[in-house]
Amino acid sequence: HNAKEQGVDIRRYIPAMQMKAKERLKLENDLRRALERDEFYLVYQPQVQLETEEIVGMEALLRWNHPKRGLVSPADFIPIAEESGLIVPIGEWVLRTACLQNKKWQEAGYRPICVSINLSMRQFLQPNLAGKIGSILSEIGLDPSYVDLEITESMTLDKETAFEQLKRLKELGVFISIDDFGTGYSSLHYLKNMPIDRLKIDRSFVAEVMEDSNNAAIVSTITSMAHHLKLKVTAEGVENQEQLQFLRQQRCHEGQGFLFSKPIRAAEFEVSFLQSSMLGMPH
Ligand code: C2E
Ligand code: MG
Ligand code: MG
Ligand code: MG
């Protein structure tokens, strides 16, 4: 490579990199105002008991409707929210909104189901998280046993802190799930000692479960381990009947994925799932 070639590269790529940093800053500023401007909403995805195909839960997933860009993916804005600390007020909004929705549905007379809420690292590390969640739940009047908090394996790397935090959350009476299980660093030691209730098998393993025998082995092993440890096990990203059959054979308890439904708005969820015969009409 001569200097001129390198010069061309530099002229071509540095402005692009600056743009990226600028873009990011812009997005962060927009994110800062998104709460007060009411640009967030939640969608809900059903969680289905595989044996009966009954709906037993729903996961609340955050959506950002940007005034100029339209819908921005959580994969793009959650990391920015996390790094800037904005995830704390945003996460609190998610928790409050999802719990309020669940309470409303219970008051309307639908059979109660659990709502799963994703926690970010920053939220999880808040010293008074359990106290905060506890007061939100009592303010809303929602029984903590209808709330499931999803954390990831990476949040438990600092074992002492994670253990204390999880213990306080369990004392509150909420359910704890490990999301994207199998993609992190968890050891068997941690599984044995952490006060958790459920493993959610990452969808990357479920996706190719019929084509890739390694994935089949992983799904099968996680499921059987969950049974032995008396943990619930849910498969993420169930997209077709073959996967469903396989998961049933493995005695995986629950599934979530496009086969059952994409994540949808509350009004649609109510019509499609709560009012249907699967759950029974309001009494
Ligand atoms: P996650 O918690 O693992 O959520 C599951 C993701 O898989 C969702 O993507 C969902 O739309 C997608 N999904 C569900 N079923 C299928 C399927 O059958 N096939 C495929 N290909 N995908 C499926 P989404 O909504 O884009 O969310 C991505 C991630 O963003 C979530 O992964 C979660 O880590 C994060 N996230 C979403 N909402 C929140 C939130 O309120 N707070 C925090 N901290 N993170 C959130
Ligand atoms: Mg999740
Ligand atoms: Mg997941
Ligand atoms: Mg995931």
CSV table of N, CA and C in Angstrom, one decimal, residues 35 40-42 44 60 90-104 115 117 136 140:
chain,number,residue,atom,x,y,z
A,35,LEU,N,-39.6,10.1,26.0
A,35,LEU,CA,-40.6,9.8,27.0
A,35,LEU,C,-41.6,10.8,27.2
A,40,PHE,N,-42.9,6.3,22.9
A,40,PHE,CA,-42.8,4.8,23.2
A,40,PHE,C,-44.1,4.1,23.2
A,41,TYR,N,-44.1,2.9,22.9
A,41,TYR,CA,-45.3,2.0,23.2
A,41,TYR,C,-44.8,0.6,23.4
A,42,LEU,N,-45.7,-0.2,23.9
A,42,LEU,CA,-45.3,-1.6,24.1
A,42,LEU,C,-46.1,-2.5,23.2
A,44,TYR,N,-46.9,-6.8,22.8
A,44,TYR,CA,-46.9,-8.0,23.7
A,44,TYR,C,-46.9,-9.3,22.8
A,60,ALA,N,-43.6,-8.2,27.3
A,60,ALA,CA,-43.7,-6.8,26.9
A,60,ALA,C,-42.4,-6.4,26.2
A,90,ILE,N,-36.6,5.0,31.3
A,90,ILE,CA,-37.4,4.3,30.2
A,90,ILE,C,-37.8,3.0,30.8
A,91,GLY,N,-36.9,2.3,31.4
A,91,GLY,CA,-37.2,1.0,32.0
A,91,GLY,C,-38.4,1.0,33.0
A,92,GLU,N,-38.4,2.1,33.8
A,92,GLU,CA,-39.4,2.3,34.8
A,92,GLU,C,-40.8,2.5,34.1
A,93,TRP,N,-40.7,3.2,33.0
A,93,TRP,CA,-42.0,3.4,32.2
A,93,TRP,C,-42.5,2.1,31.7
A,94,VAL,N,-41.6,1.3,31.1
A,94,VAL,CA,-41.9,-0.1,30.6
A,94,VAL,C,-42.6,-0.9,31.7
A,95,LEU,N,-42.0,-0.9,32.9
A,95,LEU,CA,-42.5,-1.7,34.0
A,95,LEU,C,-43.9,-1.2,34.4
A,96,ARG,N,-44.0,0.1,34.6
A,96,ARG,CA,-45.3,0.6,35.0
A,96,ARG,C,-46.4,0.4,33.9
A,97,THR,N,-46.0,0.6,32.7
A,97,THR,CA,-47.0,0.5,31.6
A,97,THR,C,-47.5,-1.0,31.5
A,98,ALA,N,-46.5,-1.9,31.5
A,98,ALA,CA,-46.8,-3.3,31.3
A,98,ALA,C,-47.7,-3.9,32.5
A,99,CYS,N,-47.3,-3.4,33.7
A,99,CYS,CA,-48.0,-3.9,34.9
A,99,CYS,C,-49.4,-3.3,34.9
A,100,LEU,N,-49.5,-2.0,34.6
A,100,LEU,CA,-50.8,-1.4,34.5
A,100,LEU,C,-51.8,-2.1,33.5
A,101,GLN,N,-51.2,-2.4,32.4
A,101,GLN,CA,-52.0,-3.2,31.3
A,101,GLN,C,-52.5,-4.5,31.9
A,102,ASN,N,-51.5,-5.2,32.5
A,102,ASN,CA,-51.9,-6.5,33.1
A,102,ASN,C,-53.0,-6.4,34.1
A,103,LYS,N,-52.9,-5.4,35.0
A,103,LYS,CA,-53.9,-5.1,36.0
A,103,LYS,C,-55.3,-4.8,35.4
A,104,LYS,N,-55.3,-4.0,34.3
A,104,LYS,CA,-56.5,-3.6,33.6
A,104,LYS,C,-57.2,-4.9,33.1
A,115,VAL,N,-46.9,-11.3,33.1
A,115,VAL,CA,-46.3,-10.4,32.1
A,115,VAL,C,-44.8,-10.4,32.4
A,117,ILE,N,-41.1,-8.9,31.7
A,117,ILE,CA,-40.5,-7.5,31.4
A,117,ILE,C,-38.9,-7.7,31.4
A,136,ILE,N,-44.1,0.3,43.0
A,136,ILE,CA,-44.9,0.4,41.7
A,136,ILE,C,-46.0,-0.6,41.7
A,140,ILE,N,-50.1,0.1,41.8
A,140,ILE,CA,-51.0,-0.4,40.8
A,140,ILE,C,-51.9,-1.4,41.3
